[in-house]
Short mmCIF file of C-alpha atoms in Angstrom, two decimals:
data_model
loop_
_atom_site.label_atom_id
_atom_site.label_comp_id
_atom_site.label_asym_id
_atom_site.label_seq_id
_atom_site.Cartn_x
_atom_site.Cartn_y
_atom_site.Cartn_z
CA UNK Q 1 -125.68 63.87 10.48
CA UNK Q 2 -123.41 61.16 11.49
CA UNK Q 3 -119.78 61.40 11.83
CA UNK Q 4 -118.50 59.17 8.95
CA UNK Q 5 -117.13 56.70 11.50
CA UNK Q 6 -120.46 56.05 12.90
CA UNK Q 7 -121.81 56.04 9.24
CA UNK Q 8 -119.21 52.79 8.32
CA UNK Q 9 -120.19 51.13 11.48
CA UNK Q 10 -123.86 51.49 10.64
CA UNK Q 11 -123.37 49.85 7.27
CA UNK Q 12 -121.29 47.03 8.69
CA UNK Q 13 -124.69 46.51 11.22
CA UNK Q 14 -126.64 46.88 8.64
CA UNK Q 15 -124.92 44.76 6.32
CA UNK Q 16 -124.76 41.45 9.18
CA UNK Q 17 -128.34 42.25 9.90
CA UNK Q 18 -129.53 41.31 6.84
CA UNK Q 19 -127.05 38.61 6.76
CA UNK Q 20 -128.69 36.88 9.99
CA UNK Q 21 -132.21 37.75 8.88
CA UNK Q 22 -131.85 36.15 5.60
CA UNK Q 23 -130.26 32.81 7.29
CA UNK Q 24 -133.30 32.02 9.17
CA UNK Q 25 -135.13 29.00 7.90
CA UNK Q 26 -138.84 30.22 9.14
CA UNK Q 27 -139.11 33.55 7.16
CA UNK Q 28 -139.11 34.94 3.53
CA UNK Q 29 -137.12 38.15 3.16
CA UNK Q 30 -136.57 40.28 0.38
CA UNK Q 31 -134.93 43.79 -0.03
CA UNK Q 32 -138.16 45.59 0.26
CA UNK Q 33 -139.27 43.59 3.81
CA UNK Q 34 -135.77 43.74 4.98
CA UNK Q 35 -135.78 47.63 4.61
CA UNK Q 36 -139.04 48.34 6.19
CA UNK Q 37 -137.37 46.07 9.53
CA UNK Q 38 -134.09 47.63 9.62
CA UNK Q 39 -135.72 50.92 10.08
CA UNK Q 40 -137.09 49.77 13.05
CA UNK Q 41 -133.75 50.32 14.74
CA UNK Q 42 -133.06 54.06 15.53
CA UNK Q 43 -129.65 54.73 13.52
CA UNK Q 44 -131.42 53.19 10.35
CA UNK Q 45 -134.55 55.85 10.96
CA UNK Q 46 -133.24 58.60 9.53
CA UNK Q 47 -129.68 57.22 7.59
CA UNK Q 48 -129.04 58.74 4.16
CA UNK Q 49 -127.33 56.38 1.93
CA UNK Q 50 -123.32 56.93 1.41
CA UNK Q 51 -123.23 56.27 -2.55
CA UNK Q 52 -123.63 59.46 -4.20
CA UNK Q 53 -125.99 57.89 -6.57
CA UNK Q 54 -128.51 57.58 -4.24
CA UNK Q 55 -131.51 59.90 -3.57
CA UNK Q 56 -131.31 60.62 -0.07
CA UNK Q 57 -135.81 60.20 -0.18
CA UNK Q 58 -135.55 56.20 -0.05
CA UNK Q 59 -132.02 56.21 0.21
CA UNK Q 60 -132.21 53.31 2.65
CA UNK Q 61 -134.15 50.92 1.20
CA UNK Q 62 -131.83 51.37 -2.14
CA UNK Q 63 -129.00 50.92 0.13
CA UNK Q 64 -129.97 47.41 1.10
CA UNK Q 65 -131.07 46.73 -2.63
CA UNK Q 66 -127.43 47.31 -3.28
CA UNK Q 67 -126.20 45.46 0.04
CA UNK Q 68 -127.93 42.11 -1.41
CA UNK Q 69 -126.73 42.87 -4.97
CA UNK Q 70 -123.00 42.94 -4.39
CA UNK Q 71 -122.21 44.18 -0.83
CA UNK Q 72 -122.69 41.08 1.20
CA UNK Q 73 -121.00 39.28 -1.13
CA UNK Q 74 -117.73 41.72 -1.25
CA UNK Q 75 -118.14 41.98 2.21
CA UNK Q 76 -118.68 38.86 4.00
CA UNK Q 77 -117.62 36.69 0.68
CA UNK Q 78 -121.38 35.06 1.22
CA UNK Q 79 -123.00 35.31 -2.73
CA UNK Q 80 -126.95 36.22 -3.23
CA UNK Q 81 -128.79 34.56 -5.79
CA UNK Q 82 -129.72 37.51 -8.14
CA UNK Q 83 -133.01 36.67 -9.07
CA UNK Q 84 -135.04 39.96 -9.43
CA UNK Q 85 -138.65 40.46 -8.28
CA UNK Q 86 -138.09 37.74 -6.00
CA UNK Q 87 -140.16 37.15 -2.97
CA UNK Q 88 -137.35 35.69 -0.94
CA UNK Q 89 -133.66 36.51 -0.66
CA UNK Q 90 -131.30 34.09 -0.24
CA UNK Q 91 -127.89 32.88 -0.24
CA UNK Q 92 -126.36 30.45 -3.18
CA UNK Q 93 -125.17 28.26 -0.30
CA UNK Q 94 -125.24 28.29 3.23
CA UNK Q 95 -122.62 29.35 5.30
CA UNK Q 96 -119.44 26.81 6.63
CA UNK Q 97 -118.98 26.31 10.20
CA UNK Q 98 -116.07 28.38 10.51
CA UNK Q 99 -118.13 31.38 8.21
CA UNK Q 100 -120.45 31.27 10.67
CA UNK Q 101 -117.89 31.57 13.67
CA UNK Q 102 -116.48 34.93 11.81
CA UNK Q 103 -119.97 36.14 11.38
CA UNK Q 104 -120.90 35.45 14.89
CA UNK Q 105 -117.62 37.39 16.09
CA UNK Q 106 -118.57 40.01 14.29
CA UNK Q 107 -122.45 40.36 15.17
CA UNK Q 108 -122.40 39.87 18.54
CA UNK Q 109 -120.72 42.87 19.18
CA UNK Q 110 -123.67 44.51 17.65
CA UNK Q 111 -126.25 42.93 19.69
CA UNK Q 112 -125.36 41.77 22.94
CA UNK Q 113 -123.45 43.49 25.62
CA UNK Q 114 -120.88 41.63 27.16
CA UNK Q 115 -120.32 42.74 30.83
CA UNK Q 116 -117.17 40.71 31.71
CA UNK Q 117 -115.41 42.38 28.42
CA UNK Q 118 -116.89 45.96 29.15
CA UNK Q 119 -115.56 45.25 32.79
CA UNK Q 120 -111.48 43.89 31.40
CA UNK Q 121 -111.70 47.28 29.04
CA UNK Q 122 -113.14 49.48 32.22
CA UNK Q 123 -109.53 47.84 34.16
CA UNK Q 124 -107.92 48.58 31.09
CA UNK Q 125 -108.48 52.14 30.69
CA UNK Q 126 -107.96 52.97 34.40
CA UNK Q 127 -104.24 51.35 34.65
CA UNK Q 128 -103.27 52.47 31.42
CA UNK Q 129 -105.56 55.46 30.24
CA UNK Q 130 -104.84 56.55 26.62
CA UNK Q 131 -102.12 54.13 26.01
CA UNK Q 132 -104.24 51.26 25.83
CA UNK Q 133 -105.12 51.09 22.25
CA UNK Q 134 -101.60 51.69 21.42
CA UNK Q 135 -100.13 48.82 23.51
CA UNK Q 136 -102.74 46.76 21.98
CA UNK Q 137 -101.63 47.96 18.11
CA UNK Q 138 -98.05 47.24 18.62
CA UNK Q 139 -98.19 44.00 20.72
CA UNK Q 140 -100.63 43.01 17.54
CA UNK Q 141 -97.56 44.03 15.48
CA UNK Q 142 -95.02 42.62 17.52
CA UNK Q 143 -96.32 39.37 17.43
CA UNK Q 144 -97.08 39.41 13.47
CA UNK Q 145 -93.50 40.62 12.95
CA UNK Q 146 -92.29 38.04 15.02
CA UNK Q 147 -90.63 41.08 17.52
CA UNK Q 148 -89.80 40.51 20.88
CA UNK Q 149 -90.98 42.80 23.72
CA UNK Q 150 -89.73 43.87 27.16
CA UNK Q 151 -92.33 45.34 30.44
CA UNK Q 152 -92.22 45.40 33.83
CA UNK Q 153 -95.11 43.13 35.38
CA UNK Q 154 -97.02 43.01 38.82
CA UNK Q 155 -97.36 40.10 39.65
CA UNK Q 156 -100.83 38.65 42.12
CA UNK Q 157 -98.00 38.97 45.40
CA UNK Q 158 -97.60 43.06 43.85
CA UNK Q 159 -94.00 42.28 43.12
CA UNK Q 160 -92.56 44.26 39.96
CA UNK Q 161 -90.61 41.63 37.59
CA UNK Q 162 -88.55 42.29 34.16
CA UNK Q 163 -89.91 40.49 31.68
CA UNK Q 164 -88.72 39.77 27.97
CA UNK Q 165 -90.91 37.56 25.79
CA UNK Q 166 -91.63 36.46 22.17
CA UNK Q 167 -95.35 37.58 22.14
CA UNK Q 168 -98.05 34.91 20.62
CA UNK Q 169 -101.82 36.37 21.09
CA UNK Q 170 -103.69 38.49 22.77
CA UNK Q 171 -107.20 36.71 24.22
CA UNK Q 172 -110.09 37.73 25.93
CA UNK Q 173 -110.83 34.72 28.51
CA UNK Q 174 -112.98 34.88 31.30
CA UNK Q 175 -113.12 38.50 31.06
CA UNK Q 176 -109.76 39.19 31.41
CA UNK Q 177 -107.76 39.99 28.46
CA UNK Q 178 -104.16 38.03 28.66
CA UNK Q 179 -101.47 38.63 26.59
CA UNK Q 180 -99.80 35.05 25.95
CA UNK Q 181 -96.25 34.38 24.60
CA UNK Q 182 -92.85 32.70 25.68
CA UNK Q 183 -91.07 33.85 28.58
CA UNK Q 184 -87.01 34.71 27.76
CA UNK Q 185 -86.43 33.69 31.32
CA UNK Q 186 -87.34 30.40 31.46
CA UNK Q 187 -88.74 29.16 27.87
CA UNK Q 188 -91.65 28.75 29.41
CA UNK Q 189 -94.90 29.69 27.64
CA UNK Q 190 -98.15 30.92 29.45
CA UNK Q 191 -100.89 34.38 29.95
CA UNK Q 192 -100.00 37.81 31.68
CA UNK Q 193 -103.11 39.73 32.54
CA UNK Q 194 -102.76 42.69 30.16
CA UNK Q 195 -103.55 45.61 32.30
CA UNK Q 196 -100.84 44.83 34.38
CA UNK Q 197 -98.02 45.47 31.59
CA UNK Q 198 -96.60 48.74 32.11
CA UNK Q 199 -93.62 50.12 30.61
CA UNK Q 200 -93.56 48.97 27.04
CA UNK Q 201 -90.94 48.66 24.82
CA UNK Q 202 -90.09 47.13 21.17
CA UNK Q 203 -87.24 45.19 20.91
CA UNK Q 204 -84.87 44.99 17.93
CA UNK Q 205 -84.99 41.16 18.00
CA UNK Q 206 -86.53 38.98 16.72
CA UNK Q 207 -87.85 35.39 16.78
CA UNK Q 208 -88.24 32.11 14.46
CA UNK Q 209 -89.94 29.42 16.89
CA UNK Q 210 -93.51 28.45 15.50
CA UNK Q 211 -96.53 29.82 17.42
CA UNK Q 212 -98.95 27.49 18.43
CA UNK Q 213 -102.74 28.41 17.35
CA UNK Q 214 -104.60 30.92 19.91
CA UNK Q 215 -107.25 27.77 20.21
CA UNK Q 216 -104.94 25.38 21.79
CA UNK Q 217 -103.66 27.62 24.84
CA UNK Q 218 -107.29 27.37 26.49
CA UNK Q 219 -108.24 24.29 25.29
CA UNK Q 220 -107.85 22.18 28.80
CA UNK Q 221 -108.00 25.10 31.27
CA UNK Q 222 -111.18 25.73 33.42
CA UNK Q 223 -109.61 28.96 34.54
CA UNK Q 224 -106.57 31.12 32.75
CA UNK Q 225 -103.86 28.42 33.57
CA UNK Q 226 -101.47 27.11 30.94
CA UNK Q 227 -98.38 26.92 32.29
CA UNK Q 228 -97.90 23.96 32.61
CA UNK Q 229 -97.61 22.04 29.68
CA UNK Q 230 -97.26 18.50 31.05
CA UNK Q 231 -100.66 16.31 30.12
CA UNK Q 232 -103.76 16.96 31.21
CA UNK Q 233 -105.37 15.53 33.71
CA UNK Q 234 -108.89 13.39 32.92
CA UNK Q 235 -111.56 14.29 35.70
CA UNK Q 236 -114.55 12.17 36.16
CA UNK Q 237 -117.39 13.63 38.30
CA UNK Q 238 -120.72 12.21 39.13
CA UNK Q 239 -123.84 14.96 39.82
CA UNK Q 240 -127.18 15.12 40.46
CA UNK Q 241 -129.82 15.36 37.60
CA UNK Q 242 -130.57 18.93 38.39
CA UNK Q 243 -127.48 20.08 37.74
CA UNK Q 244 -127.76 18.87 34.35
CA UNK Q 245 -127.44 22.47 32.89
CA UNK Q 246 -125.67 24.38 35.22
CA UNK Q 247 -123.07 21.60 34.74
CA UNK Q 248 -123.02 21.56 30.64
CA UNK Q 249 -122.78 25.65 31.20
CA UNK Q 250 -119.90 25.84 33.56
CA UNK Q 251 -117.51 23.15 31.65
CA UNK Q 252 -118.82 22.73 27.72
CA UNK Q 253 -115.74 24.64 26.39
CA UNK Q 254 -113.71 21.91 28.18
CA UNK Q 255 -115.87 19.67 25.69
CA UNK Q 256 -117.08 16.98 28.25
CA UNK Q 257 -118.00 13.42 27.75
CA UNK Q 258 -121.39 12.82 29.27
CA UNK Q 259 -123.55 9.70 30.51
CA UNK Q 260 -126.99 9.69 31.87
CA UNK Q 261 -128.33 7.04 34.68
CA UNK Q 262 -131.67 7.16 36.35
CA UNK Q 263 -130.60 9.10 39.29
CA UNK Q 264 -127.64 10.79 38.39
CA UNK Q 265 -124.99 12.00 35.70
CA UNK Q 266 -121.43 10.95 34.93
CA UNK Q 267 -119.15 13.78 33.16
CA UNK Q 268 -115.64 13.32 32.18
CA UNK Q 269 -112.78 16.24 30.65
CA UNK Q 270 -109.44 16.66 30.13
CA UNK Q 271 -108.23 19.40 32.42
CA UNK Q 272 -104.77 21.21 33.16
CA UNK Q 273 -105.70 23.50 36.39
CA UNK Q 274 -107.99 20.44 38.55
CA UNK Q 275 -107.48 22.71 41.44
CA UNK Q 276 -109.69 25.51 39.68
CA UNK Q 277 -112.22 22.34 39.24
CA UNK Q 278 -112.47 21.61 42.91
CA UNK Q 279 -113.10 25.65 43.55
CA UNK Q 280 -115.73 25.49 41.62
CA UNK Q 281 -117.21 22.33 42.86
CA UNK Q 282 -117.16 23.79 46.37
CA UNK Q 283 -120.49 25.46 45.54
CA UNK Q 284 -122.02 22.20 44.80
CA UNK Q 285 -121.88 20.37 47.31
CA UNK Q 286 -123.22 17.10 47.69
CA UNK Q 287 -124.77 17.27 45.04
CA UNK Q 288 -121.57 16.82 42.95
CA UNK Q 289 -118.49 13.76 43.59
CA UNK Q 290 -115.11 13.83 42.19
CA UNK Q 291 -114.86 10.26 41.17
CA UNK Q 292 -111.36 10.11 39.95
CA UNK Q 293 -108.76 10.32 39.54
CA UNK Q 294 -107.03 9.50 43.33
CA UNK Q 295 -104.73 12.52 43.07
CA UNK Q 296 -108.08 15.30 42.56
CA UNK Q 297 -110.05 13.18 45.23
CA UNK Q 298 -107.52 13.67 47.25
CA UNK Q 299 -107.08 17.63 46.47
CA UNK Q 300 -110.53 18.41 46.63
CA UNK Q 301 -110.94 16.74 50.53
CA UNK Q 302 -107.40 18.88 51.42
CA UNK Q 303 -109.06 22.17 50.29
CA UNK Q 304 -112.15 20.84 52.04
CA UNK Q 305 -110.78 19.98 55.31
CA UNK Q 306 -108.40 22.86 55.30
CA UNK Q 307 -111.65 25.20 55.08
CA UNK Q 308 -113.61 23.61 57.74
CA UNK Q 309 -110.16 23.81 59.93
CA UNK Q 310 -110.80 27.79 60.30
CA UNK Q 311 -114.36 27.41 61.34
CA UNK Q 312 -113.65 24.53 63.84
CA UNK Q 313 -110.96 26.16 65.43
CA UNK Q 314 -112.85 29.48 65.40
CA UNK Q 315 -115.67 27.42 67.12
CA UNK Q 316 -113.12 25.86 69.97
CA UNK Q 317 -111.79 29.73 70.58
CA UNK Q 318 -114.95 30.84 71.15
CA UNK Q 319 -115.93 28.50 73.70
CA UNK Q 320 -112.57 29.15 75.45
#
């Protein structure tokens, strides 16, 4: 028998699988179909249904009768059209964009394994071991309450610093989870990597300024930068044609403007961090230009040069 807190995650799987099965286009569901699937999945094989009124012999498929009658719809707000004996179940309207995103959010974690996250939550565990769902709860807490918070931070040179600041959000970005909010020192706003935080505490103050939405801190950063909050900087690259995806893969979120030509492809973005830009474009090549602005250009062939600088003067030493 499952412990009951396996049991209520196996009826919110349940629950989203039918959700995504029934959203597909291509193929007719109904409760008694959608039943006979779900039990391919091992934790469906051999569930018993949690409502006492159910007979524990086809427990399941009643389960999911009663999913599509009124749990989806309590659940998930997403209505089924009630028509019994139906051949096909289906939804009285489709889902919004941003019902969709929720949904997603939710599934995923069901369905896919995410390495990067597994590996931020494998750092977090190590540095702080059993503490780490508590820091989470009351930085959560903190930053609802609008409470501010004091730690002591390493920092990427392994120096310790005091810091007090008006938490915002936590994120998961790049797989790294950051805890973002407004530094007392200096105003200034911008990420700390989380499993670096040691040495909690609550403050008794509090704060009033508005916090910006969690979608705006990433918005023009190819990496985790957002200090700096001048404007962005408009890139404009030109790349072969068979980058063509590896290009749209590495910088969609920075939503990219994008022109085709014969023989190559033009891509422009607004970025904060360009210098995270040219990194990337090291592994490129040729095969990829900065075309402007001057001030990148002129980045990018610094970094360059400075790199072949080691190997040249690695190459004079050895022939002295």
């Amino acid at each position: 028998m499952a412990s009951p807190s396996s049991q209520n995650l196996n009826v919110l799987r349940r629950r989203l699988h039918l959700v995504a099965l029934m959203l597909g286009e291509k193929e007719d569901w109904n409760a008694a179909r959608l039943a006979d699937f779900l039990k391919n999945e091992t934790q469906f094989r051999d569930e018993e249904a949690s409502d006492s009124d159910i007979d524990a012999d086809d427990g399941f498929k009643k389960a999911v009768r009663l999913d599509l009658q009124k749990h989806i719809e309590s659940t998930f707000g997403l209505a089924v059209n009630k028509k019994k004996g139906g051949r096909k179940s289906t939804f009285e309207k489709i889902p919004s964009d941003s019902e969709l995103l929720e949904l997603l959010k939710l599934y995923v974690g069901f369905v896919t394994f995410d390495a990067t996250r597994n590996i931020a939550f494998k750092k977090l565990i190590r540095s702080q071991k059993h503490s780490s769902l508590w820091m989470l709860a009351r930085i959560h807490f903190a930053s609802v309450m609008r409470t501010r918070i004091r730690f002591t931070y390493t920092t990427n040179e392994m120096k310790i610093r005091d810091v007090v600041m008006n938490p915002y959000h936590l994120v998961v970005h790049a797989g790294t989870i950051y805890l973002v909010g407004r530094r007392d020192k200096d105003k200034t706003v911008g990420p700390y990597i989380f499993d670096r935080i040691e040495n909690l505490k609550i403050l008794e103050e509090g704060f009033e300024e508005k916090v910006p939405p969690v979608e705006s801190f990433f918005s023009h950063s190819f990496g985790a930068f957002i200090w700096n909050w001048s404007d962005p900087v408009k890139i404009r690259l030109r790349y072969d044609t068979a980058l063509e995806n590896v290009m749209k893969d590495r910088f969609s979120h920075l939503e990219p403007e994008i022109k085709s030509f014969a023989d190559h492809i033009e891509m422009a973005f607004l970025v904060h961090d360009y210098e995270s830009v040219c990194r990337e474009l090291f592994f490129y090549g040729e095969r990829v230009e900065i075309l402007g602005p001057d001030e990148v250009r002129d980045t990018m062939v610094d970094m360059l040069t400075r790199s072949m600088s080691v190997y040249k003067d690695r190459e004079k030493r050895g022939q002295g």
